[in-house]
Amino acid sequence: MADKSDDTLRIGWGGDGVMVNADNYYGATRAGIWFTKMVWDTLIERDAATGEYKGNLATEWSWVDDKTLELKLRQGVTFHNGEAFDADDVDYTLNTVSAADSGVKFAAIVSWIDHVDKVDAFTVRIVAKTPFPQALEFLSGPMPIYPNEYYQAVGPEGMSNAPIGTGPYKVVEMKPGEQYTLIRNEAYTWGSPKPVAGITNVIIREIPDKQTQVAELMAGGIDVTADLSPDLVGKLTEVPGVSATMSETLRIFTIGLDAANRTQNKAVNDVRVRQALNMAIDRKAMVDNLMAGAARVISTPCNPLQFGCDETQAVQYPYDPEKAKALLKDAGYENGFDLALYAEAPATEAEAIMGYLSAIGVNVTLNRLPYDAYRDAQMKGEAPAFLFNWGSYSLADAAASVSFFFKGGDDDFAQDKEVQDWLAMGDSVTDPAARSEAYGKAIHKITEQAYWIPLYSGVRGYGWDSELNFKPYADEIPRFYEYTWK
Amino acid sequence: MANFIFRRLVSAVLTILVVSALTFSLAFLSGNPAIAVAGKDSSAAEIARVREFYGFDRPVAEQYVDWLGNALRGDFGRSYHYQQSVHDMIAQRLPITLGLGAAALALALVLALPLGILASLRQGSWIDRLMLAISVVGQAMPTFWLALLLIVLLGLNLRLLPISGNSSLAHFVMPTVVLAYFAMPALMRLTRAGMIDALQSDYIRTARSKGLSPSAVVLKHALRNVLIPIVSIAAVQLGALLGGSIVVEQIFALQGLGALSYDATLRSDLPVLQAITLLVAAFYVGLTLFADLLNAILDPRIREGW
């Protein structure tokens, strides 16, 4: 394959949707997260292996009070256009995107910020609206820092068409929605925990069809894809010159149950019924058969890889259909009951779930819908049971899952006051041990009440040219700049 | 004639308006467009914010009239996702789709005319049956399947052609063949049926009895009459190819208008969707009008009927 000889990494992506805008505050796509990691830097970088927060554009930080995070910024960093990095860049970027009328796509990523103050040329204070211990995780995640003068001049459209960052790769050419050409940033030597890019050139092509991606990989048209489904990975492992693997991700698959009685389904309102449903499903068999054994069975309303997601706090429901039937009988549903299960298409796992639930006498009707129709029905309170998966925005913190779904509001189908209070506590105290304890209590109550039927973690399938040194990460962000040729 | 053209133009504009109003309301029929715009994994609060931000909570008719007013002034707005003007996005992608459609139609015609004539001259023979088989398969086979077959054969096994992308002319060969095969059967069957009809008519018998050569009879006299319906169908086919290229562009990663409209549908990118619909509807209507006029020029009887 010609790629190694011209030192060009050819990436095919787009299987989860085209990167619509390289300014991912406005694009909010998964590919956009990957691109951001290559072209820009964040204030803090989370070490994917150890979970430790390391200084990137910031070198040190401390909480002045429980809402104010002071950060010392790194000196001697320049953007790709030569603009020097300083406090003005942080000030402008974060104040701009967190403004109420900024129109950013996922406001939750920045809406915790009240404002940012520049203290001096290399010191800033980020002031949160409420105490926000997840700040470090957010700042190391989807929050790149842009050059203020350039961003002010060109805005999100200009930034997308001609991105300027500090990151390991510089943009050579952007053809939006089509192809992006990058070249190594040779000046990336100022001490970022991210390495200098291993491969000189990168060409990224948007290839929305996963079968086409596989064909391109086999023909040598691309060197790597991170969009594969388990069945495609299985086929690729037999192809010479190509490697493929599945890697566990932060994503979880789960079934939500309407314990808050929005749907008037009396059965799922009964804790015994919800527990019975939890016992009816053989998660291990599903992992082996549907996820090629690469996922893990989970019992928590979050991924145990996340901070604060302590499995030992979760009540376990081993597969036991007989006990499930007994519980149903106890609850007065000896002859079963009707349950409408909503799922987002394709949801290939839905048939297995239906099978398990029918085995204990539940009469399941499956409503498998496109995402927007599924979400519409679910939000309107028409879904007593809803099968879905949740990626936590790649944030390695239990709050990104548990607090999202159980801290009140319209996405909370349990409306458990006690759980809400613990989560409010976990989301606002800065002491990690106190946070863990609060999430632990919430996880225990959520699983004891069986508000969900947690199933298993997600997997992402990767295929790559065997000449490439490749490593997957659980946060579903390929570090393309770490790749080298063998 | 002027009266005819005027009436056709009015009905064309009405057709386009109806189509665009229908698409607009369909986006709301499938639920809440804010859900798709906000994107997967957005919270209920986020969806509510997006709904308000883009004004989806207003009556659909009001939103449509707003959009139409701007569109009539030539302002198609900005994509909800790309942060670019819809006008620029379409201008950038239209050449790919138009080029692909034109190439596919040309290829379809180049194949359909001679093969259709051949089948009509050897009616009932094995050639005729083979042509029938080719048309039936072409009509029945989903385009995505043929596309994948070609990718495996020409892209992977023989390594003759690039698999996806649009950076060279070679990239357009497979998509063109797929689309052409989709368009060809109707044209070929029409040629065959028309030729059989024509060859049995009195004027052909007269031409033959005058001692004209068989090729002159077939090409000059018979084919000229058959061309009229073919031109009409071909024009309409070009419109169908613009729509049909959605799947093909998706598979071959061509990033034309088809791929864009697929993406815009998934994300409820209404400004993009509306502009593309308007454009394709206008194309369709324009091509039909063109076909009628062309028919009139080729066939004096139609002209006199006005």
Tab-separated table of N, CA, C and O in Angstrom, chain A residues 16-21 26-27 29 100-108 156-157 160-161 175-179 205-209 211-212 215-216 218-220 251 344 371-373 375-376 379 389-393 404 410-411, chain B residues 30-32 35-47 49-50 53-54 78 80-85 88 92-93 96 148 151 155-156 159 162-167 171 249-255 263 265-268:
chain	number	residue	atom	x	y	z
A	16	ASP	N	-21.121	7.672	11.340
A	16	ASP	CA	-22.070	8.179	12.341
A	16	ASP	C	-22.607	9.542	11.928
A	16	ASP	O	-23.153	10.280	12.738
A	17	GLY	N	-22.408	9.903	10.679
A	17	GLY	CA	-22.840	11.217	10.201
A	17	GLY	C	-21.637	12.065	9.846
A	17	GLY	O	-20.576	11.968	10.462
A	18	VAL	N	-21.824	12.884	8.828
A	18	VAL	CA	-20.774	13.760	8.321
A	18	VAL	C	-20.401	14.799	9.382
A	18	VAL	O	-21.248	15.229	10.163
A	19	MET	N	-19.146	15.195	9.429
A	19	MET	CA	-18.765	16.311	10.293
A	19	MET	C	-19.280	17.592	9.638
A	19	MET	O	-18.700	18.086	8.676
A	20	VAL	N	-20.396	18.095	10.148
A	20	VAL	CA	-21.040	19.215	9.460
A	20	VAL	C	-20.295	20.521	9.670
A	20	VAL	O	-20.335	21.417	8.846
A	21	ASN	N	-19.625	20.631	10.812
A	21	ASN	CA	-18.939	21.883	11.100
A	21	ASN	C	-17.709	21.556	11.928
A	21	ASN	O	-17.802	20.901	12.955
A	26	TYR	N	-20.472	24.239	17.443
A	26	TYR	CA	-21.661	24.405	16.598
A	26	TYR	C	-22.014	23.148	15.818
A	26	TYR	O	-23.153	22.954	15.425
A	27	GLY	N	-21.026	22.292	15.569
A	27	GLY	CA	-21.286	21.074	14.793
A	27	GLY	C	-21.815	19.947	15.658
A	27	GLY	O	-22.753	19.269	15.299
A	29	THR	N	-20.761	16.946	16.362
A	29	THR	CA	-20.773	15.591	15.808
A	29	THR	C	-19.630	14.790	16.435
A	29	THR	O	-18.682	15.366	16.968
A	100	ALA	N	-25.553	33.271	26.471
A	100	ALA	CA	-26.881	32.662	26.362
A	100	ALA	C	-27.358	32.596	24.907
A	100	ALA	O	-28.059	31.674	24.515
A	101	ASP	N	-26.968	33.578	24.092
A	101	ASP	CA	-27.468	33.623	22.713
A	101	ASP	C	-26.438	33.128	21.697
A	101	ASP	O	-26.506	33.444	20.519
A	102	SER	N	-25.467	32.336	22.152
A	102	SER	CA	-24.391	31.922	21.247
A	102	SER	C	-24.887	30.965	20.168
A	102	SER	O	-24.295	30.877	19.102
A	103	GLY	N	-25.962	30.230	20.448
A	103	GLY	CA	-26.490	29.292	19.456
A	103	GLY	C	-25.664	28.030	19.320
A	103	GLY	O	-25.790	27.317	18.332
A	104	VAL	N	-24.816	27.710	20.315
A	104	VAL	CA	-24.039	26.476	20.228
A	104	VAL	C	-24.983	25.284	20.280
A	104	VAL	O	-26.094	25.374	20.793
A	105	LYS	N	-24.518	24.128	19.732
A	105	LYS	CA	-25.411	22.987	19.574
A	105	LYS	C	-25.737	22.301	20.902
A	105	LYS	O	-26.890	22.221	21.287
A	106	PHE	N	-24.747	21.835	21.625
A	106	PHE	CA	-25.012	21.221	22.934
A	106	PHE	C	-24.699	22.247	24.019
A	106	PHE	O	-23.600	22.293	24.554
A	107	ALA	N	-25.690	23.057	24.351
A	107	ALA	CA	-25.442	24.131	25.314
A	107	ALA	C	-24.948	23.578	26.650
A	107	ALA	O	-24.200	24.249	27.364
A	108	ALA	N	-25.330	22.332	26.986
A	108	ALA	CA	-24.964	21.765	28.286
A	108	ALA	C	-23.448	21.718	28.490
A	108	ALA	O	-22.963	21.741	29.613
A	156	PRO	N	-17.967	31.130	13.606
A	156	PRO	CA	-18.012	29.667	13.471
A	156	PRO	C	-17.892	29.201	12.020
A	156	PRO	O	-17.281	28.167	11.752
A	157	GLU	N	-18.454	29.955	11.071
A	157	GLU	CA	-18.366	29.526	9.674
A	157	GLU	C	-16.933	29.579	9.178
A	157	GLU	O	-16.422	28.632	8.584
A	160	SER	N	-14.814	26.946	10.722
A	160	SER	CA	-15.059	25.635	10.135
A	160	SER	C	-14.379	25.507	8.770
A	160	SER	O	-13.825	24.468	8.438
A	161	ASN	N	-14.400	26.565	8.003
A	161	ASN	CA	-13.829	26.502	6.657
A	161	ASN	C	-12.310	26.577	6.656
A	161	ASN	O	-11.661	26.074	5.747
A	175	LYS	N	-12.600	20.748	2.498
A	175	LYS	CA	-13.744	20.702	1.591
A	175	LYS	C	-14.896	20.220	2.453
A	175	LYS	O	-15.048	19.014	2.669
A	176	PRO	N	-15.706	21.150	2.987
A	176	PRO	CA	-16.703	20.789	3.994
A	176	PRO	C	-17.594	19.624	3.561
A	176	PRO	O	-18.063	19.577	2.433
A	177	GLY	N	-17.758	18.683	4.472
A	177	GLY	CA	-18.604	17.530	4.205
A	177	GLY	C	-17.996	16.535	3.239
A	177	GLY	O	-18.642	15.597	2.814
A	178	GLU	N	-16.718	16.727	2.887
A	178	GLU	CA	-16.143	15.921	1.822
A	178	GLU	C	-14.747	15.414	2.160
A	178	GLU	O	-14.548	14.222	2.342
A	179	GLN	N	-13.816	16.310	2.295
A	179	GLN	CA	-12.434	15.888	2.511
A	179	GLN	C	-11.635	16.979	3.223
A	179	GLN	O	-11.795	18.162	2.941
A	205	ARG	N	-11.474	11.488	4.678
A	205	ARG	CA	-12.583	11.524	3.716
A	205	ARG	C	-13.881	11.125	4.390
A	205	ARG	O	-13.921	10.183	5.168
A	206	GLU	N	-14.932	11.857	4.086
A	206	GLU	CA	-16.253	11.514	4.596
A	206	GLU	C	-16.820	10.396	3.728
A	206	GLU	O	-17.091	10.585	2.541
A	207	ILE	N	-16.963	9.211	4.321
A	207	ILE	CA	-17.546	8.075	3.605
A	207	ILE	C	-18.707	7.570	4.455
A	207	ILE	O	-18.501	6.811	5.401
A	208	PRO	N	-19.928	8.020	4.164
A	208	PRO	CA	-21.037	7.708	5.062
A	208	PRO	C	-21.404	6.223	5.106
A	208	PRO	O	-21.912	5.751	6.116
A	209	ASP	N	-21.142	5.485	4.032
A	209	ASP	CA	-21.557	4.090	3.997
A	209	ASP	C	-20.465	3.179	4.572
A	209	ASP	O	-19.334	3.171	4.091
A	211	GLN	N	-20.147	-0.071	4.545
A	211	GLN	CA	-19.694	-1.125	3.617
A	211	GLN	C	-18.632	-0.549	2.673
A	211	GLN	O	-17.650	-1.207	2.363
A	212	THR	N	-18.863	0.674	2.234
A	212	THR	CA	-17.903	1.323	1.343
A	212	THR	C	-16.584	1.552	2.080
A	212	THR	O	-15.505	1.362	1.519
A	215	ALA	N	-14.731	-1.657	1.997
A	215	ALA	CA	-14.158	-1.903	0.665
A	215	ALA	C	-12.914	-1.038	0.455
A	215	ALA	O	-11.894	-1.516	-0.043
A	216	GLU	N	-12.992	0.231	0.860
A	216	GLU	CA	-11.849	1.132	0.713
A	216	GLU	C	-10.657	0.650	1.538
A	216	GLU	O	-9.515	0.709	1.094
A	218	MET	N	-10.015	-2.434	2.410
A	218	MET	CA	-9.454	-3.637	1.793
A	218	MET	C	-8.667	-3.307	0.532
A	218	MET	O	-7.669	-3.946	0.218
A	219	ALA	N	-9.109	-2.264	-0.195
A	219	ALA	CA	-8.429	-1.903	-1.431
A	219	ALA	C	-7.263	-0.949	-1.184
A	219	ALA	O	-6.558	-0.581	-2.109
A	220	GLY	N	-7.071	-0.530	0.064
A	220	GLY	CA	-5.971	0.374	0.364
A	220	GLY	C	-6.286	1.838	0.120
A	220	GLY	O	-5.409	2.686	0.154
A	251	ARG	N	-20.024	4.059	26.189
A	251	ARG	CA	-21.454	3.957	25.866
A	251	ARG	C	-22.092	2.805	26.637
A	251	ARG	O	-21.464	1.781	26.894
A	344	GLU	N	-34.966	2.810	19.410
A	344	GLU	CA	-34.465	3.593	18.289
A	344	GLU	C	-33.911	2.621	17.252
A	344	GLU	O	-33.069	1.782	17.572
A	371	TYR	N	-34.803	7.781	15.137
A	371	TYR	CA	-34.489	8.454	16.397
A	371	TYR	C	-35.468	9.566	16.770
A	371	TYR	O	-35.950	9.632	17.902
A	372	ASP	N	-35.792	10.460	15.826
A	372	ASP	CA	-36.611	11.608	16.233
A	372	ASP	C	-38.024	11.192	16.629
A	372	ASP	O	-38.596	11.751	17.568
A	373	ALA	N	-38.565	10.182	15.935
A	373	ALA	CA	-39.908	9.717	16.298
A	373	ALA	C	-39.870	8.982	17.646
A	373	ALA	O	-40.764	9.139	18.490
A	375	ARG	N	-37.727	9.524	20.083
A	375	ARG	CA	-37.499	10.492	21.157
A	375	ARG	C	-38.768	11.315	21.405
A	375	ARG	O	-39.084	11.665	22.545
A	376	ASP	N	-39.487	11.608	20.352
A	376	ASP	CA	-40.731	12.363	20.475
A	376	ASP	C	-41.723	11.582	21.354
A	376	ASP	O	-42.295	12.135	22.293
A	379	MET	N	-40.468	11.436	24.963
A	379	MET	CA	-40.612	12.701	25.693
A	379	MET	C	-42.070	13.010	26.014
A	379	MET	O	-42.373	13.633	27.023
A	389	ASN	N	-29.299	3.680	23.867
A	389	ASN	CA	-27.906	3.655	24.295
A	389	ASN	C	-27.452	5.081	24.541
A	389	ASN	O	-27.976	6.024	23.959
A	390	TRP	N	-26.465	5.204	25.413
A	390	TRP	CA	-26.077	6.522	25.897
A	390	TRP	C	-24.562	6.646	25.959
A	390	TRP	O	-23.892	5.834	26.593
A	391	GLY	N	-24.012	7.656	25.292
A	391	GLY	CA	-22.561	7.778	25.186
A	391	GLY	C	-21.914	8.736	26.165
A	391	GLY	O	-20.702	8.905	26.168
A	392	SER	N	-22.722	9.395	27.028
A	392	SER	CA	-22.182	10.296	28.057
A	392	SER	C	-21.305	11.399	27.493
A	392	SER	O	-20.449	11.938	28.196
A	393	TYR	N	-21.480	11.760	26.206
A	393	TYR	CA	-20.646	12.789	25.563
A	393	TYR	C	-19.155	12.495	25.731
A	393	TYR	O	-18.342	13.414	25.823
A	404	PHE	N	-27.809	13.008	34.445
A	404	PHE	CA	-28.607	13.375	33.274
A	404	PHE	C	-30.011	12.782	33.387
A	404	PHE	O	-31.000	13.433	33.073
A	410	ASP	N	-37.351	16.750	32.712
A	410	ASP	CA	-38.159	15.942	31.800
A	410	ASP	C	-37.527	14.620	31.414
A	410	ASP	O	-38.208	13.722	30.931
A	411	ASP	N	-36.211	14.496	31.585
A	411	ASP	CA	-35.575	13.238	31.224
A	411	ASP	C	-35.505	12.262	32.394
A	411	ASP	O	-34.946	11.184	32.269
B	30	SER	N	-43.548	14.308	11.064
B	30	SER	CA	-42.822	13.196	11.665
B	30	SER	C	-42.505	13.485	13.123
B	30	SER	O	-41.720	12.790	13.735
B	31	GLY	N	-43.080	14.509	13.689
B	31	GLY	CA	-42.827	14.785	15.101
B	31	GLY	C	-42.305	16.188	15.280
B	31	GLY	O	-42.781	17.125	14.654
B	32	ASN	N	-41.292	16.299	16.092
B	32	ASN	CA	-40.770	17.589	16.473
B	32	ASN	C	-39.407	17.799	15.803
B	32	ASN	O	-38.442	17.143	16.172
B	35	ILE	N	-35.977	17.865	17.629
B	35	ILE	CA	-35.273	16.680	18.129
B	35	ILE	C	-34.110	16.340	17.208
B	35	ILE	O	-32.984	16.128	17.665
B	36	ALA	N	-34.391	16.317	15.909
B	36	ALA	CA	-33.326	15.985	14.965
B	36	ALA	C	-32.304	17.112	14.870
B	36	ALA	O	-31.112	16.860	14.748
B	37	VAL	N	-32.754	18.344	14.956
B	37	VAL	CA	-31.820	19.463	14.872
B	37	VAL	C	-30.901	19.470	16.091
B	37	VAL	O	-29.693	19.647	15.979
B	38	ALA	N	-31.477	19.233	17.274
B	38	ALA	CA	-30.669	19.216	18.495
B	38	ALA	C	-29.689	18.058	18.475
B	38	ALA	O	-28.610	18.139	19.045
B	39	GLY	N	-30.059	16.974	17.784
B	39	GLY	CA	-29.136	15.856	17.649
B	39	GLY	C	-29.374	14.777	18.688
B	39	GLY	O	-29.984	15.015	19.732
B	40	LYS	N	-28.849	13.588	18.373
B	40	LYS	CA	-28.997	12.460	19.280
B	40	LYS	C	-28.333	12.789	20.617
B	40	LYS	O	-27.358	13.522	20.652
B	41	ASP	N	-28.879	12.262	21.676
B	41	ASP	CA	-28.328	12.439	23.024
B	41	ASP	C	-28.521	13.843	23.584
B	41	ASP	O	-27.879	14.194	24.567
B	42	SER	N	-29.375	14.672	22.964
B	42	SER	CA	-29.584	15.962	23.606
B	42	SER	C	-30.739	15.851	24.600
B	42	SER	O	-31.661	15.066	24.418
B	43	SER	N	-30.644	16.640	25.629
B	43	SER	CA	-31.620	16.547	26.715
B	43	SER	C	-32.941	17.177	26.305
B	43	SER	O	-33.016	17.936	25.342
B	44	ALA	N	-33.983	16.876	27.074
B	44	ALA	CA	-35.295	17.453	26.805
B	44	ALA	C	-35.215	18.978	26.881
B	44	ALA	O	-35.835	19.686	26.083
B	45	ALA	N	-34.422	19.472	27.833
B	45	ALA	CA	-34.280	20.919	27.990
B	45	ALA	C	-33.618	21.525	26.751
B	45	ALA	O	-34.017	22.580	26.249
B	46	GLU	N	-32.605	20.805	26.242
B	46	GLU	CA	-31.878	21.252	25.046
B	46	GLU	C	-32.825	21.303	23.842
B	46	GLU	O	-32.807	22.247	23.048
B	47	ILE	N	-33.637	20.273	23.714
B	47	ILE	CA	-34.576	20.198	22.591
B	47	ILE	C	-35.568	21.357	22.675
B	47	ILE	O	-35.871	22.004	21.668
B	49	ARG	N	-34.997	24.208	24.015
B	49	ARG	CA	-34.268	25.431	23.683
B	49	ARG	C	-34.132	25.580	22.159
B	49	ARG	O	-34.343	26.661	21.608
B	50	VAL	N	-33.791	24.473	21.491
B	50	VAL	CA	-33.642	24.493	20.034
B	50	VAL	C	-34.981	24.831	19.369
B	50	VAL	O	-35.046	25.606	18.413
B	53	PHE	N	-35.370	28.448	19.759
B	53	PHE	CA	-34.324	29.167	19.032
B	53	PHE	C	-34.667	29.269	17.546
B	53	PHE	O	-34.512	30.308	16.925
B	54	TYR	N	-35.152	28.169	16.948
B	54	TYR	CA	-35.465	28.165	15.525
B	54	TYR	C	-36.933	28.483	15.247
B	54	TYR	O	-37.372	28.439	14.100
B	78	ARG	N	-29.596	29.841	6.059
B	78	ARG	CA	-28.363	29.144	6.399
B	78	ARG	C	-28.695	27.782	6.965
B	78	ARG	O	-29.718	27.599	7.617
B	80	TYR	N	-28.837	24.772	9.421
B	80	TYR	CA	-28.824	24.708	10.886
B	80	TYR	C	-27.527	24.092	11.404
B	80	TYR	O	-27.143	24.297	12.538
B	81	HIS	N	-26.899	23.270	10.588
B	81	HIS	CA	-25.746	22.502	11.070
B	81	HIS	C	-24.420	22.973	10.493
B	81	HIS	O	-23.431	23.046	11.199
B	82	TYR	N	-24.394	23.282	9.200
B	82	TYR	CA	-23.123	23.611	8.565
B	82	TYR	C	-22.695	25.053	8.805
B	82	TYR	O	-21.580	25.410	8.515
B	83	GLN	N	-23.611	25.899	9.283
B	83	GLN	CA	-23.298	27.318	9.460
B	83	GLN	C	-22.828	27.945	8.168
B	83	GLN	O	-21.939	28.779	8.145
B	84	GLN	N	-23.424	27.494	7.056
B	84	GLN	CA	-23.058	28.061	5.760
B	84	GLN	C	-24.334	28.472	5.057
B	84	GLN	O	-25.411	27.962	5.370
B	85	SER	N	-24.211	29.340	4.070
B	85	SER	CA	-25.409	29.721	3.327
B	85	SER	C	-25.809	28.547	2.441
B	85	SER	O	-24.966	27.894	1.824
B	88	ASP	N	-24.697	28.694	-1.182
B	88	ASP	CA	-23.314	28.272	-1.462
B	88	ASP	C	-23.179	26.752	-1.443
B	88	ASP	O	-22.483	26.167	-2.269
B	92	GLN	N	-22.113	24.450	-4.664
B	92	GLN	CA	-20.910	23.637	-4.599
B	92	GLN	C	-21.201	22.180	-5.002
B	92	GLN	O	-20.359	21.529	-5.603
B	93	ARG	N	-22.395	21.707	-4.674
B	93	ARG	CA	-22.676	20.288	-4.852
B	93	ARG	C	-23.485	19.956	-6.100
B	93	ARG	O	-23.502	18.809	-6.556
B	96	ILE	N	-21.837	18.111	-9.254
B	96	ILE	CA	-21.583	16.678	-9.126
B	96	ILE	C	-22.826	15.885	-9.529
B	96	ILE	O	-22.767	14.960	-10.334
B	148	LEU	N	-22.875	-2.178	-4.804
B	148	LEU	CA	-21.968	-2.994	-3.996
B	148	LEU	C	-21.307	-4.082	-4.843
B	148	LEU	O	-20.116	-4.366	-4.687
B	151	ILE	N	-18.569	-2.493	-6.749
B	151	ILE	CA	-17.442	-2.156	-5.866
B	151	ILE	C	-16.597	-3.394	-5.615
B	151	ILE	O	-15.364	-3.365	-5.707
B	155	GLY	N	-13.729	-2.623	-7.996
B	155	GLY	CA	-12.903	-1.878	-7.060
B	155	GLY	C	-11.969	-2.771	-6.268
B	155	GLY	O	-10.800	-2.459	-6.078
B	156	LEU	N	-12.518	-3.919	-5.801
B	156	LEU	CA	-11.725	-4.771	-4.914
B	156	LEU	C	-10.998	-5.886	-5.647
B	156	LEU	O	-9.785	-6.019	-5.540
B	159	ARG	N	-9.408	-4.266	-9.023
B	159	ARG	CA	-8.677	-3.010	-8.744
B	159	ARG	C	-8.614	-2.095	-9.967
B	159	ARG	O	-7.580	-1.487	-10.249
B	162	PRO	N	-11.390	3.398	-8.740
B	162	PRO	CA	-11.455	3.849	-7.346
B	162	PRO	C	-12.868	3.602	-6.792
B	162	PRO	O	-13.845	3.660	-7.540
B	163	ILE	N	-12.951	3.320	-5.497
B	163	ILE	CA	-14.217	2.882	-4.913
B	163	ILE	C	-15.131	4.052	-4.557
B	163	ILE	O	-16.324	4.018	-4.828
B	164	SER	N	-14.571	5.067	-3.932
B	164	SER	CA	-15.456	6.156	-3.499
B	164	SER	C	-14.741	7.493	-3.589
B	164	SER	O	-13.511	7.545	-3.641
B	165	GLY	N	-15.537	8.559	-3.598
B	165	GLY	CA	-14.971	9.897	-3.689
B	165	GLY	C	-15.253	10.500	-5.058
B	165	GLY	O	-15.892	9.870	-5.911
B	166	ASN	N	-14.787	11.727	-5.263
B	166	ASN	CA	-15.093	12.394	-6.527
B	166	ASN	C	-13.900	13.153	-7.090
B	166	ASN	O	-14.049	14.108	-7.822
B	167	SER	N	-12.687	12.701	-6.735
B	167	SER	CA	-11.532	13.514	-7.114
B	167	SER	C	-11.081	13.306	-8.558
B	167	SER	O	-10.238	14.057	-9.040
B	171	HIS	N	-13.647	8.162	-10.788
B	171	HIS	CA	-14.538	7.959	-9.655
B	171	HIS	C	-16.010	7.935	-10.074
B	171	HIS	O	-16.850	7.469	-9.344
B	249	GLU	N	-25.025	8.283	-4.447
B	249	GLU	CA	-24.044	9.222	-3.890
B	249	GLU	C	-23.620	8.812	-2.488
B	249	GLU	O	-22.473	8.960	-2.089
B	250	GLN	N	-24.572	8.294	-1.741
B	250	GLN	CA	-24.290	7.848	-0.379
B	250	GLN	C	-23.257	6.719	-0.398
B	250	GLN	O	-22.271	6.750	0.324
B	251	ILE	N	-23.497	5.737	-1.256
B	251	ILE	CA	-22.607	4.572	-1.290
B	251	ILE	C	-21.226	4.939	-1.815
B	251	ILE	O	-20.210	4.543	-1.256
B	252	PHE	N	-21.181	5.729	-2.892
B	252	PHE	CA	-19.889	6.064	-3.484
B	252	PHE	C	-19.271	7.316	-2.859
B	252	PHE	O	-18.279	7.826	-3.372
B	253	ALA	N	-19.844	7.810	-1.770
B	253	ALA	CA	-19.337	8.991	-1.061
B	253	ALA	C	-19.065	10.139	-2.027
B	253	ALA	O	-17.979	10.705	-2.049
B	254	LEU	N	-20.075	10.464	-2.835
B	254	LEU	CA	-19.869	11.472	-3.873
B	254	LEU	C	-20.127	12.908	-3.414
B	254	LEU	O	-19.736	13.858	-4.071
B	255	GLN	N	-20.823	13.087	-2.312
B	255	GLN	CA	-21.039	14.431	-1.757
B	255	GLN	C	-21.677	15.396	-2.738
B	255	GLN	O	-21.307	16.557	-2.822
B	263	ASP	N	-28.467	13.587	4.234
B	263	ASP	CA	-27.961	14.094	5.506
B	263	ASP	C	-28.931	15.119	6.108
B	263	ASP	O	-29.228	15.099	7.299
B	265	THR	N	-32.099	15.366	5.619
B	265	THR	CA	-33.330	14.715	6.084
B	265	THR	C	-33.119	14.133	7.469
B	265	THR	O	-33.946	14.307	8.363
B	266	LEU	N	-31.988	13.454	7.659
B	266	LEU	CA	-31.703	12.837	8.954
B	266	LEU	C	-31.650	13.877	10.061
B	266	LEU	O	-32.066	13.634	11.180
B	267	ARG	N	-31.127	15.050	9.743
B	267	ARG	CA	-30.924	16.062	10.775
B	267	ARG	C	-31.995	17.139	10.761
B	267	ARG	O	-31.844	18.157	11.426
B	268	SER	N	-33.060	16.932	9.973
B	268	SER	CA	-34.104	17.954	9.832
B	268	SER	C	-33.504	19.325	9.549
B	268	SER	O	-33.885	20.324	10.146
